Short mmCIF file of C-alpha atoms (C1' of nucleotides) in Angstrom, two decimals:
data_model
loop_
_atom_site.label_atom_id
_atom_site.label_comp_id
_atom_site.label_asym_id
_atom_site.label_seq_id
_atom_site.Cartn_x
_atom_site.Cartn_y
_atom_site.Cartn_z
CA UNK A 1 81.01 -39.16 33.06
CA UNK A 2 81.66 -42.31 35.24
CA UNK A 3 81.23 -45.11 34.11
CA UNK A 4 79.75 -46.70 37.12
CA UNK A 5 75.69 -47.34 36.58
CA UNK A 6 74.12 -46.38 39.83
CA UNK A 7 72.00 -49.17 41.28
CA UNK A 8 68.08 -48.35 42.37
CA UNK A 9 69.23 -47.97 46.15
CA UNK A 10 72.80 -46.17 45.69
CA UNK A 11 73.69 -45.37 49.09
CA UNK A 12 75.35 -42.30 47.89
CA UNK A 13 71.84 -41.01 46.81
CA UNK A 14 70.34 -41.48 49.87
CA UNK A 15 69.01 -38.43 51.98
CA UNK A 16 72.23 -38.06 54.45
CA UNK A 17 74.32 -37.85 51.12
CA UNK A 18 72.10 -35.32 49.33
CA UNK A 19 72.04 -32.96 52.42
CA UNK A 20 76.14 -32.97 52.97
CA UNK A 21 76.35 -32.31 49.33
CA UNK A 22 74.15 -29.22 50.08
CA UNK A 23 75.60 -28.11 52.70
CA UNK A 24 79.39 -28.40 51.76
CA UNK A 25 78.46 -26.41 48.47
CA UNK A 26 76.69 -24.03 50.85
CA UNK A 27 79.75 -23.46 53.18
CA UNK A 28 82.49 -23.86 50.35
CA UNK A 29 80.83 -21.52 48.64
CA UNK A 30 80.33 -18.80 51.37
CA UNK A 31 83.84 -19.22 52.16
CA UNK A 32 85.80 -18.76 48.99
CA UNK A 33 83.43 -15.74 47.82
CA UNK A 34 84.35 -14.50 51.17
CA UNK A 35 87.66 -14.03 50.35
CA UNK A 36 87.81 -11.70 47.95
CA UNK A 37 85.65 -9.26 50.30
CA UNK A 38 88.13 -7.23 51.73
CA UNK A 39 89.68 -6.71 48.42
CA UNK A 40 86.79 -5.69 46.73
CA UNK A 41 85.76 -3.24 49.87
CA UNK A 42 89.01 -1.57 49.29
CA UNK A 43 88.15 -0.33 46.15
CA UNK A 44 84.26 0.64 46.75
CA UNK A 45 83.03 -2.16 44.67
CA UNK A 46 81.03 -5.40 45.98
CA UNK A 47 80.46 -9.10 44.66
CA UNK A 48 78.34 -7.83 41.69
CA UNK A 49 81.06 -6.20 40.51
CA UNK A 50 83.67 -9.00 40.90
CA UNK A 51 81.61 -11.18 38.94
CA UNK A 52 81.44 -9.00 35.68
CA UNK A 53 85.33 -8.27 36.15
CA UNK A 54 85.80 -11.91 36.41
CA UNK A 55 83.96 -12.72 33.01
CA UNK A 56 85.11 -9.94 30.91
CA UNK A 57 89.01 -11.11 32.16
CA UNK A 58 87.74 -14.36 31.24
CA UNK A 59 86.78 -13.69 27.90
CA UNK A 60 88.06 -10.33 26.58
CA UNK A 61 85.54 -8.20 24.07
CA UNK A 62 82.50 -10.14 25.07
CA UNK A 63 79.05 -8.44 24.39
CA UNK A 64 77.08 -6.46 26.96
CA UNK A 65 74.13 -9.82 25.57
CA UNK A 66 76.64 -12.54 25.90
CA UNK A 67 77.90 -11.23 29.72
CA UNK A 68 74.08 -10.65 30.74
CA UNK A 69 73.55 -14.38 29.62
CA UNK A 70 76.09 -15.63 32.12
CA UNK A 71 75.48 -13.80 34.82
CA UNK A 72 72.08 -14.10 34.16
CA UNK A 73 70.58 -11.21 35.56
CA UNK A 74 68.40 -7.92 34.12
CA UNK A 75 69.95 -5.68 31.85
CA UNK A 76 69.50 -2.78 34.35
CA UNK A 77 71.02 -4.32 37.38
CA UNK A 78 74.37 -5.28 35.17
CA UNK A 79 74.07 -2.03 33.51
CA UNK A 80 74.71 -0.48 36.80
CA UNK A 81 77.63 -2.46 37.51
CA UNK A 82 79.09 -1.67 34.37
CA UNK A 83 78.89 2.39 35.21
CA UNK A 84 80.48 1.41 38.04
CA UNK A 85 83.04 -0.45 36.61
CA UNK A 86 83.53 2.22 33.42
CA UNK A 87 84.24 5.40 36.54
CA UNK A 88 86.32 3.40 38.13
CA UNK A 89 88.69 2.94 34.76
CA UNK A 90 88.23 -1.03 35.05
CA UNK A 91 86.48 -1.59 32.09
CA UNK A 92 86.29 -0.08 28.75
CA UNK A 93 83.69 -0.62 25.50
CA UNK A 94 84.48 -0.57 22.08
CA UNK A 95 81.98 -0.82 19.75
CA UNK A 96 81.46 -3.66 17.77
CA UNK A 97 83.51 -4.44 14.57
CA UNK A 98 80.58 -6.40 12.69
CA UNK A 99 77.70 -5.38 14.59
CA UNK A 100 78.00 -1.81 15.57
CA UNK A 101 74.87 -2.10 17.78
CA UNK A 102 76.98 -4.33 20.30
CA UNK A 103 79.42 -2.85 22.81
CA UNK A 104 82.49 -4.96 23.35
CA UNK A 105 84.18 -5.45 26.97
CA UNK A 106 87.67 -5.46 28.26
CA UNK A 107 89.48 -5.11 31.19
CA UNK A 108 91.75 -1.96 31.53
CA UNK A 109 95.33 -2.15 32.73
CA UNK A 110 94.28 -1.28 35.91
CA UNK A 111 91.35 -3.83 35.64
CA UNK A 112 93.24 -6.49 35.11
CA UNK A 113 95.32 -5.46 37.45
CA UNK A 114 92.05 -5.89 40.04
CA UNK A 115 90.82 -8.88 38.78
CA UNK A 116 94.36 -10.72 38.70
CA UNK A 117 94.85 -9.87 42.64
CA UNK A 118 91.43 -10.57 43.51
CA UNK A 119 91.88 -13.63 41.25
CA UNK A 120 94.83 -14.91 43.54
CA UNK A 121 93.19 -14.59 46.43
CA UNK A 122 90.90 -17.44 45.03
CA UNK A 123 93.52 -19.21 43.79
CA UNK A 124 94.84 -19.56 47.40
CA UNK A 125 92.23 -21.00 48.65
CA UNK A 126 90.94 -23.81 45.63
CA UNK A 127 94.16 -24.75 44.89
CA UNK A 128 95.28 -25.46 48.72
CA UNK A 129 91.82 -27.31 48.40
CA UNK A 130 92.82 -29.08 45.48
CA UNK A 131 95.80 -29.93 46.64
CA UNK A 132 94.42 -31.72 49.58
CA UNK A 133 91.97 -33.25 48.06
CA UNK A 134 94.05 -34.82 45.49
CA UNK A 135 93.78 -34.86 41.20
CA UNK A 136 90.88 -37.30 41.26
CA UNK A 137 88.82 -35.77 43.75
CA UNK A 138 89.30 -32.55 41.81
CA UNK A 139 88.03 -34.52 38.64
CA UNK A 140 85.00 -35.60 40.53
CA UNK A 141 84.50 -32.14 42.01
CA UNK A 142 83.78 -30.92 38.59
CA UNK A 143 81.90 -33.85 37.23
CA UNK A 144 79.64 -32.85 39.99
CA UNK A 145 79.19 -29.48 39.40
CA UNK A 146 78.27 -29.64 35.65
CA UNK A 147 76.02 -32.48 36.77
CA UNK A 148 74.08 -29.17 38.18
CA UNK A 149 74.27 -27.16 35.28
CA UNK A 150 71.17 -27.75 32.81
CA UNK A 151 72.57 -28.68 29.82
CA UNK A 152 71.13 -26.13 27.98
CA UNK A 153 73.71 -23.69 29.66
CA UNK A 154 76.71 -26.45 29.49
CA UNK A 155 78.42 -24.72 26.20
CA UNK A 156 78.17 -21.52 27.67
CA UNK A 157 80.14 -22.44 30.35
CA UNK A 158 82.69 -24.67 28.33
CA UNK A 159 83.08 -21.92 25.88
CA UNK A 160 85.09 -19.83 28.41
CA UNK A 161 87.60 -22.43 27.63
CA UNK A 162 88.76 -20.74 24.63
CA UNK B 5 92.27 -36.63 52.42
CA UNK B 6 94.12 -37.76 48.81
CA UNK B 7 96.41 -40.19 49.19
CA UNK B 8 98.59 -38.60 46.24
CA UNK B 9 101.50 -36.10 46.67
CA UNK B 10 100.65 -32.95 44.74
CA UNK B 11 104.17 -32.80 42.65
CA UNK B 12 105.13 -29.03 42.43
CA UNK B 13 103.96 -28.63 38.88
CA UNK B 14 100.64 -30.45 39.67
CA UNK B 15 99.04 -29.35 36.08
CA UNK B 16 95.38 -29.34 38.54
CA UNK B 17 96.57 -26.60 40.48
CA UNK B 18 97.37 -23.97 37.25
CA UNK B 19 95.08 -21.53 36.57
CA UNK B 20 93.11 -23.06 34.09
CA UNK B 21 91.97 -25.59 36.41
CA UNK B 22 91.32 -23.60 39.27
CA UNK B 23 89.04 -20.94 37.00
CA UNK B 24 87.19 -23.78 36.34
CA UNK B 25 86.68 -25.18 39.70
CA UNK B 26 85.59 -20.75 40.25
CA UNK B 27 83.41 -20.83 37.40
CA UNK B 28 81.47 -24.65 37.73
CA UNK B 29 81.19 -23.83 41.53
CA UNK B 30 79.61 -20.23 40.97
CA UNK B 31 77.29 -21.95 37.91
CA UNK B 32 76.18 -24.92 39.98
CA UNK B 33 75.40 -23.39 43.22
CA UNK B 34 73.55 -20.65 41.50
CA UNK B 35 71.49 -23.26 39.35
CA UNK B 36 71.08 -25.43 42.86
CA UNK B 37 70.35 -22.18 44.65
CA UNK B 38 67.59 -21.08 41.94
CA UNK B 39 65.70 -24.45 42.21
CA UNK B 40 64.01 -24.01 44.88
CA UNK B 41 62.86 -19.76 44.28
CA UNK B 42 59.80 -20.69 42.46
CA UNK B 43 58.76 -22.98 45.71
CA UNK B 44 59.64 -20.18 48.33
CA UNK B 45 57.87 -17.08 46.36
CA UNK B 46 54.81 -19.00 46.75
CA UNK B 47 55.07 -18.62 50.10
CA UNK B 48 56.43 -15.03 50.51
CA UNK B 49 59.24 -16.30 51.41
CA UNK B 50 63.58 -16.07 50.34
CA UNK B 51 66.83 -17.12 50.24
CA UNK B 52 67.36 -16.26 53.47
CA UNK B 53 64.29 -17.97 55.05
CA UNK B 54 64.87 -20.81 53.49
CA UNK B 55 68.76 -21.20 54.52
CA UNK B 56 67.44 -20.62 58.52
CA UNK B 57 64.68 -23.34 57.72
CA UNK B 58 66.68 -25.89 56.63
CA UNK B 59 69.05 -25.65 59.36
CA UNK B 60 66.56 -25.85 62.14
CA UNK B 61 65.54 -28.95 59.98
CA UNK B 62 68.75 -30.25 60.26
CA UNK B 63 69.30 -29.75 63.63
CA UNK B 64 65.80 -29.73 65.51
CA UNK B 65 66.17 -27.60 69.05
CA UNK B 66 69.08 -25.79 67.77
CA UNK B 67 69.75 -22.26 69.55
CA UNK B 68 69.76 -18.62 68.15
CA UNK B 69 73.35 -18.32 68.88
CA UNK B 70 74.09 -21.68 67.19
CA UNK B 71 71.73 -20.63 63.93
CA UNK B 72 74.07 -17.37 64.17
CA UNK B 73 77.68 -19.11 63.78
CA UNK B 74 76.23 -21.65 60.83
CA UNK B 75 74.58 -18.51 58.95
CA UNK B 76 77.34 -16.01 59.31
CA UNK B 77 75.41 -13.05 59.60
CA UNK B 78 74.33 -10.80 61.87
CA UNK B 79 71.51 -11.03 64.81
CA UNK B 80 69.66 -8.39 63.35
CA UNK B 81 69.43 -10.22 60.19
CA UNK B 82 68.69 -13.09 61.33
CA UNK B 83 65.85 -12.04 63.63
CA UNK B 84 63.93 -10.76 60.77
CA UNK B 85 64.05 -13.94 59.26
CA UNK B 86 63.43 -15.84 62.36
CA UNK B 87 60.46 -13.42 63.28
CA UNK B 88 58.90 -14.03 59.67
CA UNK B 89 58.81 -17.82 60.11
CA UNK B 90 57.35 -17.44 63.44
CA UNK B 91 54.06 -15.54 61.86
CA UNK B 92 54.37 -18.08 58.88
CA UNK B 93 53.57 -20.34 61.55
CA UNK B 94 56.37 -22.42 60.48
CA UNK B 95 59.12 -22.26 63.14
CA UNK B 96 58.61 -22.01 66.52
CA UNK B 97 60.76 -21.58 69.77
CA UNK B 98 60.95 -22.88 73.36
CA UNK B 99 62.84 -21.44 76.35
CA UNK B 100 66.00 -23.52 77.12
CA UNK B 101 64.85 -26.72 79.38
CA UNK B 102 68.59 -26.10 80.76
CA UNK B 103 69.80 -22.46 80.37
CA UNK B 104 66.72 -20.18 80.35
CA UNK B 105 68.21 -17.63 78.20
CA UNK B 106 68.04 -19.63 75.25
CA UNK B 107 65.39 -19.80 72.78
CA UNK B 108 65.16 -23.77 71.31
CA UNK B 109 64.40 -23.24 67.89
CA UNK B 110 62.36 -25.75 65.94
CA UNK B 111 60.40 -26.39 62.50
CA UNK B 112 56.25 -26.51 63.22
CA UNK B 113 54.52 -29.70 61.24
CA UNK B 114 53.38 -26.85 58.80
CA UNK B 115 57.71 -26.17 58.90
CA UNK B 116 58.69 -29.51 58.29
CA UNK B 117 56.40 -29.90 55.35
CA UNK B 118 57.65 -26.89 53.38
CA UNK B 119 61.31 -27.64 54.21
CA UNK B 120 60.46 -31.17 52.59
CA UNK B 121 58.86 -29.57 49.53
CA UNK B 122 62.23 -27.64 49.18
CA UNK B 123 64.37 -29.82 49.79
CA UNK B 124 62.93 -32.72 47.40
CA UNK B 125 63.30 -30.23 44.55
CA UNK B 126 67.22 -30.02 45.78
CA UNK B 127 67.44 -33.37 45.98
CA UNK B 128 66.22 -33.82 42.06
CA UNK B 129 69.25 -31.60 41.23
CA UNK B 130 71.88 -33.14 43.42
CA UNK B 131 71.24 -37.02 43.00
CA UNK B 132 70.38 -36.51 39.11
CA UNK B 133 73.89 -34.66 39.45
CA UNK B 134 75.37 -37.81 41.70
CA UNK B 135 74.05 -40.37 39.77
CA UNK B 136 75.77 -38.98 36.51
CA UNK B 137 78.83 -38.11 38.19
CA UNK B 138 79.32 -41.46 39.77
CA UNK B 139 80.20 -42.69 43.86
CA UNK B 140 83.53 -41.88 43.40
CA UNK B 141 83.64 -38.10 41.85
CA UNK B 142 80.85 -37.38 44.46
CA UNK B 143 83.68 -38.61 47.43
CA UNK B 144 86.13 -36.39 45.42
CA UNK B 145 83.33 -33.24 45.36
CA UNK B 146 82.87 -33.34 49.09
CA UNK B 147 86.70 -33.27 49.47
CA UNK B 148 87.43 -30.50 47.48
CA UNK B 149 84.47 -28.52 49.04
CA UNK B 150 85.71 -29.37 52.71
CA UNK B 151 89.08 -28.12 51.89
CA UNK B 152 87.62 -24.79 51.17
CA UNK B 153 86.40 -24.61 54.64
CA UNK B 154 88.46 -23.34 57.28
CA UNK B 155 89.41 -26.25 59.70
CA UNK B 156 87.98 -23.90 62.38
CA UNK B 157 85.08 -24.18 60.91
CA UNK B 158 84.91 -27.62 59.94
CA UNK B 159 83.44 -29.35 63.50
CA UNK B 160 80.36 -27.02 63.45
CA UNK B 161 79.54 -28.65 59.79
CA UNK B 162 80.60 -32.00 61.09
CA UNK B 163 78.20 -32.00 64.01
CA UNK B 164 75.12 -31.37 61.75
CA UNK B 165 75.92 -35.39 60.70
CA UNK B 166 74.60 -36.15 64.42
"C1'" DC C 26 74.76 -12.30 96.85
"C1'" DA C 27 76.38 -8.67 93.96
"C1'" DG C 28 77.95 -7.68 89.69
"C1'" DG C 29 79.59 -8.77 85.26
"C1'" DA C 30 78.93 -11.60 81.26
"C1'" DA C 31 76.06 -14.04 78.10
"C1'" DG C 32 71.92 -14.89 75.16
"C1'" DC C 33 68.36 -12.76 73.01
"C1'" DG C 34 65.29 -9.06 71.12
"C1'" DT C 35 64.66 -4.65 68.98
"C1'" DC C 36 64.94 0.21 67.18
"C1'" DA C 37 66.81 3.23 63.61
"C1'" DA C 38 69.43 4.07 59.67
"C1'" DC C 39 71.70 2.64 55.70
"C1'" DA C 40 74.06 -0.10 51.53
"C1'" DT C 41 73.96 -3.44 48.01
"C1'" DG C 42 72.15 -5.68 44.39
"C1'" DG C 43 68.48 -7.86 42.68
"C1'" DC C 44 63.70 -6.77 40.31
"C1'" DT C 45 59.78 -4.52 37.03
"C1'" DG C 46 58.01 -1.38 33.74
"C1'" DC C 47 58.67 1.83 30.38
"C1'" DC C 48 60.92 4.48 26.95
"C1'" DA C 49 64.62 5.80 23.49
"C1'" DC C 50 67.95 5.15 20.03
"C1'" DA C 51 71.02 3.10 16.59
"C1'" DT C 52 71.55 -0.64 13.81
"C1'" DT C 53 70.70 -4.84 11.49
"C1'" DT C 54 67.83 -7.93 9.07
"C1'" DC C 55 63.83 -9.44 6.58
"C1'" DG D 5 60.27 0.31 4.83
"C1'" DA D 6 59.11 -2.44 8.83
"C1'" DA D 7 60.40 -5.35 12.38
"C1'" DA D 8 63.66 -7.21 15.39
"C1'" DT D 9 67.88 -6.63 18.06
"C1'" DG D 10 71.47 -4.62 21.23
"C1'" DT D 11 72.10 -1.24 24.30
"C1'" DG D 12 71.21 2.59 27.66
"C1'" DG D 13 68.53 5.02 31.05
"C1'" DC D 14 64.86 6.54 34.49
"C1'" DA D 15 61.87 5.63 38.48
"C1'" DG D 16 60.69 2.91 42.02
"C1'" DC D 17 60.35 -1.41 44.77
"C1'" DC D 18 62.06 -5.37 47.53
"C1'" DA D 19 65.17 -8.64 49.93
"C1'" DT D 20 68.87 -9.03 52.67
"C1'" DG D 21 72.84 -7.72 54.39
"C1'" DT D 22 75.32 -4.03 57.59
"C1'" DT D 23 76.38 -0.86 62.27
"C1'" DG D 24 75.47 0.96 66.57
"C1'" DA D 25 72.96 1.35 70.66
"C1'" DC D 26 70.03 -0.12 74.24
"C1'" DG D 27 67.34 -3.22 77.41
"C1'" DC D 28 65.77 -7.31 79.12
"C1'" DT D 29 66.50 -11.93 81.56
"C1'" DT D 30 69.41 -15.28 83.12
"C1'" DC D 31 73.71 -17.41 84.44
"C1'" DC D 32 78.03 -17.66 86.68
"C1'" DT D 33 81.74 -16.33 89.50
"C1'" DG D 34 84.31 -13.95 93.13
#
DNA sequence: CAGGAAGCGTCAACATGGCTGCCACATTTC
DNA sequence: GAAATGTGGCAGCCATGTTGACGCTTCCTG
């Protein structure tokens, strides 16, 4: 949160400033997904899958509810995925300790194996971003970005920091 | 470009910061991205219609080949888009005043209305996400999300700031 | 001025990853 | 015991990306 209070004709909120934002996020967006292509290709899986590998790394033994919430997609398209990801030995489900109704996610050895590498491959690229940018620019990066988020979803996303 | 030296142990370049810069990226340009569905499925329309309209928008007389390198994808893609905006009545094209091969591509009144529809609601998001962030984190956004851009790529972004 | 290269359009076929609707089952909670 | 919840599965649809091949028209160069 800044502490700077915007005044009614903030020449960063003018139209040129709102479209660059647009398209940078666009284009920096495109490109870093775009790196973990190939790896993904290798293995017969696509973005979809990346993303559920990525959260269930995130936050091991996470529901089949709490993953659908962040990805925030239908229960049939992530239940696909998740077949996927089961054949291919990624992920495995234990049921739940408390709640035997849920199913509880974790990488495999050889999942975590995938999503480290694929993992590294984005660290390559943001943190050579980063890097250039500077420690500030990196804070206002993210101030940004959850600027975007409703708030509503805000301690979803903060809760993936342990 | 940062004036600080990244020191080797930079703590904003472990892996807890960069999974956050992953994660706040993929949650705010999906919750940027999803503003402006309700808008477009009025019309019939997509993602993908809406990413060749707002270029054209951008850059008024702009050429198939040009749309093609900002859109990274494929002509065939891209013509089914194009073609669908044509009998939407809201983009249309002109043969090349100086190479006859080219079609100039442009945004009809009917175009430029729509494109303003969708890009006010983006523009809601962005500045409400500006205006908390502050001047300066918005400076440090763009340079983080210009440093995930390869430089090749960078003057074709550039150029669509006249 | 002939011939190759460039810009564009288009056909067919296919893959991915969303979606909806509907149903089934085990389990938990009221 | 009834209702709500968490999960799984089937069938089918749609949007948007892909490859490969082919054919125009136009431009440029030897």
């Amino acid at each position: 949160m800044a502490a700077t209070f915007p005044s009614a004709s903030a020449l960063f909120l003018r139209e040129p400033e709102i479209r660059r934002g647009v398209e940078l996020l666009y284009f920096g967006y495109s490109h870093l997904t775009r790196a973990i292509d190939a790896g993904l290709a290798e293995k017969g899986l696509g973005r979809a899958h990346h993303r559920a590998l990525y959260f269930i790394a995130r936050q091991p033994d996470l529901t089949v509810g709490q993953l659908l919430g962040l990805l925030a997609i239908t229960k049939q398209s992530l239940g696909r995925v998740l077949t996927d990801l089961g054949k291919h030995g990624l992920v495995e489900a234990r049921t739940g300790p408390n709640d035997r109704r849920q199913r509880l996610l974790r990488l495999t050895p050889a999942g975590a194996e995938l999503e480290a590498a694929l993992f590294e491959a984005l660290r390559e690229r943001l943190s050579a971003a980063y890097a250039k940018a500077g420690q500030e620019a990196v804070g206002g990066f993210w101030a940004v970005l959850e600027g975007l988020v409703p708030a509503a979803e805000l301690p979803r996303i903060e809760a993936l920091r342990r």
